[in-house]
One Martini backbone bead per residue (centre of mass of N, CA, C, O) as a GRO file, in nm:
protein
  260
    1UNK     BB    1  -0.646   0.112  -2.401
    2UNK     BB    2  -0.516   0.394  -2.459
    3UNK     BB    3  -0.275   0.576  -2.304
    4UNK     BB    4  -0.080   0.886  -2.144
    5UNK     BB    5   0.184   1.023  -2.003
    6UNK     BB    6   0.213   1.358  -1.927
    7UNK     BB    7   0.539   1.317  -1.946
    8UNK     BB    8   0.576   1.322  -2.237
    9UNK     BB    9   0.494   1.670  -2.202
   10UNK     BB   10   0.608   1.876  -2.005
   11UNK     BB   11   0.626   2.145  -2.133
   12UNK     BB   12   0.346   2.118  -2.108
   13UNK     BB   13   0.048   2.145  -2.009
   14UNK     BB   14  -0.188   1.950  -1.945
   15UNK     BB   15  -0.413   2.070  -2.108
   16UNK     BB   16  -0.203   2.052  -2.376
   17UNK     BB   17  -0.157   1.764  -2.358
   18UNK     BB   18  -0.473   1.667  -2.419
   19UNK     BB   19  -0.461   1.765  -2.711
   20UNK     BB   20  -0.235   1.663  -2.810
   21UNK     BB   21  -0.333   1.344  -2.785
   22UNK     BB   22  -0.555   1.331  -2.910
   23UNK     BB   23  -0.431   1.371  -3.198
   24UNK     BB   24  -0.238   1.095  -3.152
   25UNK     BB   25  -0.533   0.908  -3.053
   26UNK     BB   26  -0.550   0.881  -2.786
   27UNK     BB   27  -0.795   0.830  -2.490
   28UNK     BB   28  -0.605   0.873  -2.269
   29UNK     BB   29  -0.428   1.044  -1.944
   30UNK     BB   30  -0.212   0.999  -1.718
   31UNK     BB   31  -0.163   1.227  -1.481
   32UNK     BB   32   0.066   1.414  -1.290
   33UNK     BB   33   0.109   1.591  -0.983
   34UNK     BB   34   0.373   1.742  -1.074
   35UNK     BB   35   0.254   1.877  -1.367
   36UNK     BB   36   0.003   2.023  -1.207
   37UNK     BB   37   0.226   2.214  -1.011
   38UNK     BB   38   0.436   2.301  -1.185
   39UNK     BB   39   0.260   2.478  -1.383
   40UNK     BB   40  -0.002   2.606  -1.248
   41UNK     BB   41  -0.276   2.463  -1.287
   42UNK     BB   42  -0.601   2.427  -1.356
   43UNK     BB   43  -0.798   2.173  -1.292
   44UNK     BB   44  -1.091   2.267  -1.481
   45UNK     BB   45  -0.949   2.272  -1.707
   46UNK     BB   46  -0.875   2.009  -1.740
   47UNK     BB   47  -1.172   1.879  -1.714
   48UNK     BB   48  -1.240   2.069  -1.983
   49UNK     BB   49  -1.070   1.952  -2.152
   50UNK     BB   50  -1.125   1.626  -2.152
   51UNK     BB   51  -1.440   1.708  -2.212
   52UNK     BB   52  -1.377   1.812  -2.517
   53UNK     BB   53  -1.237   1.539  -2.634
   54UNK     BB   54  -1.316   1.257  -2.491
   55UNK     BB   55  -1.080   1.227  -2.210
   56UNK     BB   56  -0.949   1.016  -2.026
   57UNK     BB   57  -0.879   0.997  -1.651
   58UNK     BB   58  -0.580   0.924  -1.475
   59UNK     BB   59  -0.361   0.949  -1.186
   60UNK     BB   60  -0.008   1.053  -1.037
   61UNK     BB   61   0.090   1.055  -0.730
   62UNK     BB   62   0.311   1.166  -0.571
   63UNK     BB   63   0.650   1.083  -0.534
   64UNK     BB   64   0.874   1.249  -0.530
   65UNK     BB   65   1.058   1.281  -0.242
   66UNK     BB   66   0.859   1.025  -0.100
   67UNK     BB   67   0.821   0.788   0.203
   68UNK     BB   68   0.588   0.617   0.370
   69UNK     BB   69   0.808   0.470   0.528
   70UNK     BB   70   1.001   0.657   0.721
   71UNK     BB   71   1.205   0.728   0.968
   72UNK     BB   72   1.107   1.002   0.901
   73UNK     BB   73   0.827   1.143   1.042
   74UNK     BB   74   0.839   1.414   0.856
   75UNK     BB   75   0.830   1.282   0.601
   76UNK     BB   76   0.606   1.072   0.618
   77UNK     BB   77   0.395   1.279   0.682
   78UNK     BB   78   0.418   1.458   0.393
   79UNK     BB   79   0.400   1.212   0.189
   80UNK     BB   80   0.141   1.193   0.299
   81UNK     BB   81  -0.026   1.481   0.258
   82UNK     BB   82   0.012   1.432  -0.044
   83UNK     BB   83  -0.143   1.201  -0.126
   84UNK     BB   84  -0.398   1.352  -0.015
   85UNK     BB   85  -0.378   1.589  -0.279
   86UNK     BB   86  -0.416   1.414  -0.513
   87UNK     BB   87  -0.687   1.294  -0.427
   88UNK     BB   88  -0.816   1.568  -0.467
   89UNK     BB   89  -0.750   1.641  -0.775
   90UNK     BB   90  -0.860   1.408  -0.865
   91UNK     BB   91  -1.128   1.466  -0.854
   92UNK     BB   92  -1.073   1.791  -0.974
   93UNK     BB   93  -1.053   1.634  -1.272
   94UNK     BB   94  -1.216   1.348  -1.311
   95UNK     BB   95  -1.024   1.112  -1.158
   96UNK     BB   96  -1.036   0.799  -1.014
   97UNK     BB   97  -0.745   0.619  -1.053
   98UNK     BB   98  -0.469   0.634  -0.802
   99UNK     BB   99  -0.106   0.613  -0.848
  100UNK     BB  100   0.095   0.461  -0.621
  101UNK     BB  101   0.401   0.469  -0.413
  102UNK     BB  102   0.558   0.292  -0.217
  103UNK     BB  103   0.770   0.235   0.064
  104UNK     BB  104   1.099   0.234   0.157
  105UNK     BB  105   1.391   0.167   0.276
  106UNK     BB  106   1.640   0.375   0.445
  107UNK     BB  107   1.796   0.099   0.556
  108UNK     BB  108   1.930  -0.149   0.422
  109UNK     BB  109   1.773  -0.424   0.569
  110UNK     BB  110   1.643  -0.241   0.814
  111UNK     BB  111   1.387  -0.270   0.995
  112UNK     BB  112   1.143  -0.421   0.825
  113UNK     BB  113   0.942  -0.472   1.045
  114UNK     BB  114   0.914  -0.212   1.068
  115UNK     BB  115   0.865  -0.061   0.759
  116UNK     BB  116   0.589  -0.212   0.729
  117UNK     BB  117   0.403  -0.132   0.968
  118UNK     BB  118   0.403   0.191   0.844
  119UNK     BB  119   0.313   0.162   0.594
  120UNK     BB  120   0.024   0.024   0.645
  121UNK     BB  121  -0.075   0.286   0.775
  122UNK     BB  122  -0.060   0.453   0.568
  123UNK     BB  123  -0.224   0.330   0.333
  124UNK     BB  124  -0.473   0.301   0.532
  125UNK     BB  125  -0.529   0.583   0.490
  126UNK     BB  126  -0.524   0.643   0.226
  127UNK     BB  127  -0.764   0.416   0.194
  128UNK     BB  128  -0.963   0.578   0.296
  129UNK     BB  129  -0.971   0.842   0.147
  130UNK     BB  130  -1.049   0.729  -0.110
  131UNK     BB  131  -1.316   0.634  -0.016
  132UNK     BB  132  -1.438   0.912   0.090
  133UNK     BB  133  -1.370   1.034  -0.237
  134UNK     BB  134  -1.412   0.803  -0.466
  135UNK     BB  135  -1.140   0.633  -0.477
  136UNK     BB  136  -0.851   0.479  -0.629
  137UNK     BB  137  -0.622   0.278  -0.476
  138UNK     BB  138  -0.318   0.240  -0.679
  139UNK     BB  139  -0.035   0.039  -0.656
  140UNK     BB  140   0.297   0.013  -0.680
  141UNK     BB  141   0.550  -0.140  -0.787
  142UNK     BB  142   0.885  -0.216  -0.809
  143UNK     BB  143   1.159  -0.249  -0.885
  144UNK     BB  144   1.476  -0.402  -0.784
  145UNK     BB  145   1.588  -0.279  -0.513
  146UNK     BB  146   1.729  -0.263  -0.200
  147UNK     BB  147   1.504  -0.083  -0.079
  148UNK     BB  148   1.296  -0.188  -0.152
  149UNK     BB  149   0.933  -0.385  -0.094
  150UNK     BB  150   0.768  -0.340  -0.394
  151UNK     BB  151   0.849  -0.615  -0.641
  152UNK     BB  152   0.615  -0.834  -0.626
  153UNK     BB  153   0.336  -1.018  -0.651
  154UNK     BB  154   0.340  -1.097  -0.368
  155UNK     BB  155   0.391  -0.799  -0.212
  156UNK     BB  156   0.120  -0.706  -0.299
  157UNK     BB  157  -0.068  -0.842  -0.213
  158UNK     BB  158   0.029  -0.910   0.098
  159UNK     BB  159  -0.061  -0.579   0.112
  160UNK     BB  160  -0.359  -0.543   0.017
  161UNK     BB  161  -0.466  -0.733   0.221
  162UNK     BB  162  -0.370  -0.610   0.513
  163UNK     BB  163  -0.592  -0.409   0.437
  164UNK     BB  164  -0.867  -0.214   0.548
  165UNK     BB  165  -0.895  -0.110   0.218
  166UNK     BB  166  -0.976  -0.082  -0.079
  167UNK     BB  167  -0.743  -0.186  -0.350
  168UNK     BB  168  -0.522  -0.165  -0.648
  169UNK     BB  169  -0.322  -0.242  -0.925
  170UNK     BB  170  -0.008  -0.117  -1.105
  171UNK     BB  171   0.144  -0.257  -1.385
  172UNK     BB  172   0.516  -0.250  -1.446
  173UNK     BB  173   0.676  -0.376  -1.753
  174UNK     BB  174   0.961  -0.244  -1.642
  175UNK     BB  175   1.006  -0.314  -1.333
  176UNK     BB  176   1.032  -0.607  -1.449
  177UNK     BB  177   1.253  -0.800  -1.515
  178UNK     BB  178   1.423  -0.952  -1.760
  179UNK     BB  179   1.452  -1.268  -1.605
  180UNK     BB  180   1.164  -1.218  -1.627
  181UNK     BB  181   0.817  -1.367  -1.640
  182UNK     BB  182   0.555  -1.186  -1.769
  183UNK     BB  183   0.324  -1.343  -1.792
  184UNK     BB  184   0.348  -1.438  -1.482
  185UNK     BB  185   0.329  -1.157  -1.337
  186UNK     BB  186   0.053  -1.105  -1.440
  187UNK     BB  187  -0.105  -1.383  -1.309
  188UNK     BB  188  -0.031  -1.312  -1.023
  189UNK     BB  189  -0.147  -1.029  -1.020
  190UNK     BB  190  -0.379  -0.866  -0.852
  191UNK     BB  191  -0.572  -0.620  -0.902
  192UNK     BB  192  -0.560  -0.453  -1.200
  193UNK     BB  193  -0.623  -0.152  -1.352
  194UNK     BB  194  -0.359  -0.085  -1.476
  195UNK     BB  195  -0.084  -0.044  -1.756
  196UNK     BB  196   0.221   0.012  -1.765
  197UNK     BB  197   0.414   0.151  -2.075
  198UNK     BB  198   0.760   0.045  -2.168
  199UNK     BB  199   1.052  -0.017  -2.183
  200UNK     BB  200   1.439  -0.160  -2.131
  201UNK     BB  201   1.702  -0.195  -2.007
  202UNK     BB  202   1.987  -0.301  -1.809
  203UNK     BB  203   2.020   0.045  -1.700
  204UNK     BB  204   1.706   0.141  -1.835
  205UNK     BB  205   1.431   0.272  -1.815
  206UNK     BB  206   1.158   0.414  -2.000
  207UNK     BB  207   1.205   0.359  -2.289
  208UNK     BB  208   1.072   0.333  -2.603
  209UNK     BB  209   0.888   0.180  -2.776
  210UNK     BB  210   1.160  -0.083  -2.931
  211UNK     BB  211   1.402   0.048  -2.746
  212UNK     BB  212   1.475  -0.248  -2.606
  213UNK     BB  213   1.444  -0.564  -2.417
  214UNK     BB  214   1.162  -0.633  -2.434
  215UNK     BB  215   0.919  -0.879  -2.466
  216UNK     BB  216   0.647  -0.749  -2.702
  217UNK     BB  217   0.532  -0.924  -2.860
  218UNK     BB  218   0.458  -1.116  -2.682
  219UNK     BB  219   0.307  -0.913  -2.429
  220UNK     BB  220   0.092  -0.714  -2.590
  221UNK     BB  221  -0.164  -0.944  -2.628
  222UNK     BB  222  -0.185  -0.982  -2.326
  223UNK     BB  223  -0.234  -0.658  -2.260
  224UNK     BB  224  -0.473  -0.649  -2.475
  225UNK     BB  225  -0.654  -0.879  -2.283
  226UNK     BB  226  -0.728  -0.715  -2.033
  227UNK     BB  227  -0.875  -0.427  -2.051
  228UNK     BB  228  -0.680  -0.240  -1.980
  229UNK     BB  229  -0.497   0.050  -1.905
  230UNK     BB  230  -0.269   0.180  -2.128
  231UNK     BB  231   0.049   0.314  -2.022
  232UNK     BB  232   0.243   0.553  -2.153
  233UNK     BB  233   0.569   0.569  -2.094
  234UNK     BB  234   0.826   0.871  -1.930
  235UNK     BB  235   1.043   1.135  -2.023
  236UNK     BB  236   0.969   1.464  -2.152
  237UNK     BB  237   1.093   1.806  -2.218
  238UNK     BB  238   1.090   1.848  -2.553
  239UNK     BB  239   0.890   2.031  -2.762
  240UNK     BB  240   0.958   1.795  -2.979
  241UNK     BB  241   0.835   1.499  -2.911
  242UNK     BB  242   1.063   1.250  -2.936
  243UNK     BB  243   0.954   1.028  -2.747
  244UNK     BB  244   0.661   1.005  -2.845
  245UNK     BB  245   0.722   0.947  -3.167
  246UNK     BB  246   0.855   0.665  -3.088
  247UNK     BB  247   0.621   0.519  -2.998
  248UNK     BB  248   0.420   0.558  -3.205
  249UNK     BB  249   0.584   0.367  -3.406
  250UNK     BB  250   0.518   0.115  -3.273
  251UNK     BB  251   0.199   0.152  -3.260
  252UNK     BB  252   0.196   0.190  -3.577
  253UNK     BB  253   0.324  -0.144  -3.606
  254UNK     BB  254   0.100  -0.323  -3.483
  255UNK     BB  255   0.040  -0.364  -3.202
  256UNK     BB  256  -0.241  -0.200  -3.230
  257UNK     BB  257  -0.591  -0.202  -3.256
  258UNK     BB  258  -0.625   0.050  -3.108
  259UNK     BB  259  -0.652   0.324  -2.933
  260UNK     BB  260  -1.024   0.350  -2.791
   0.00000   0.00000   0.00000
């Protein structure tokens, strides 16, 4: 099932985004909450486009200048209470599974077992609210920067684990490097509920689908056996919507058997 990431649409409103996707044959759309904060969005607007054109929704939490185990107690305090933020966003546009970045190293490699057992604290809280609130809290996993903590299908698992509440993982196959095999990649990461979908070179992440190095021929037929929400990921501020309509291009030359 095809969703499509609200960001590929910045210049409008999420409500406005929502009749987009719907025209260009989307069945959901996965929501940025600093997308509809930028806007200053009504949530009910937003839940009642997608309930007039039958639009599922999940979120993805605020993440921008965040956080999760920082150094800084007071970065590290306002991270969980964004997150915090969107899990009840989430709530009030009737989006159930919501998806969050871990937090990584202040310090290139130092303190790293201070900064596991932060992390670890902070999911805890947030995994409880969600579970409070009714909602899903998706991890995601992240490129192999020098600051990360949460980069292997290996690193993801050991920290959902650790949770005492549970939680479900969100497949980034732009995240996963180019000279890792994504089909390995996929069979090792554990609970997945949705799979961001785009592009990357070996420069550039997130760039359209079909225009990067990603061996999609190959990895598309498994991820569409997968039955899990399938999100085109990206980021354009463009009022025509030039990067939306090459992933388009992509998705309609057979790569997919169905948006719906």
């Amino acid at each position: 099932m095809l969703y499509v990431s609200s960001t590929l649409m910045w210049s409008y409103p999420v409500e406005a985004a929502i009749l987009i996707a719907r025209q260009y044959g989307f069945a959901g759309m996965e929501v940025w909450a600093e997308h509809v904060w930028f806007h200053k969005s009504n949530p009910r607007e937003i839940q009642q486009a997608a309930k007039r054109v039958g639009m599922k929704l999940t979120l993805h939490a605020a993440s921008w200048d965040l956080n999760l185990c920082s150094l800084n107690s007071g970065i590290r305090k306002q991270s969980v209470e964004e997150i915090k933020r969107s899990l009840a966003l989430a709530g009030e546009i009737g989006a159930k599974s919501v998806t969050i970045h871990p937090g990584r190293l202040t310090l290139t490699h130092k303190n790293r077992e201070w900064h596991e057992a932060v992390l670890i604290e902070s999911l805890n809280e947030l995994a409880q609210e969600a579970v409070r609130l009714g909602r899903v809290l998706s991890i995601e996993h992240i490129e192999p920067l020098p600051k990360e903590l949460i980069v292997t299908p290996g690193d993801l698992n050991r920290l959902r684990a650790a949770l005492n509440y549970p939680t479900a993982a969100t497949l980034d196959i732009a995240h996963v490097p180019l000279t890792c095999s994504l089909p390995q990649f996929l069979g090792e990461l554990e609970g997945v509920d949705k799979i961001h979908v785009s592009d990357a070179t070996a420069t550039k992440l997130h760039v359209p689908l079909g225009t990067g190095e990603i061996d999609l021929p190959t990895i598309w037929p498994l991820l569409l056996a997968e039955e899990k929400p399938l999100v085109v990921e990206g980021f354009d501020d463009a009022r025509n919507l030039s990067q939306l309509k090459q992933n388009l291009l992509f998705l309609q030359q057979g790569h997919s058997v169905s948006f719906g």
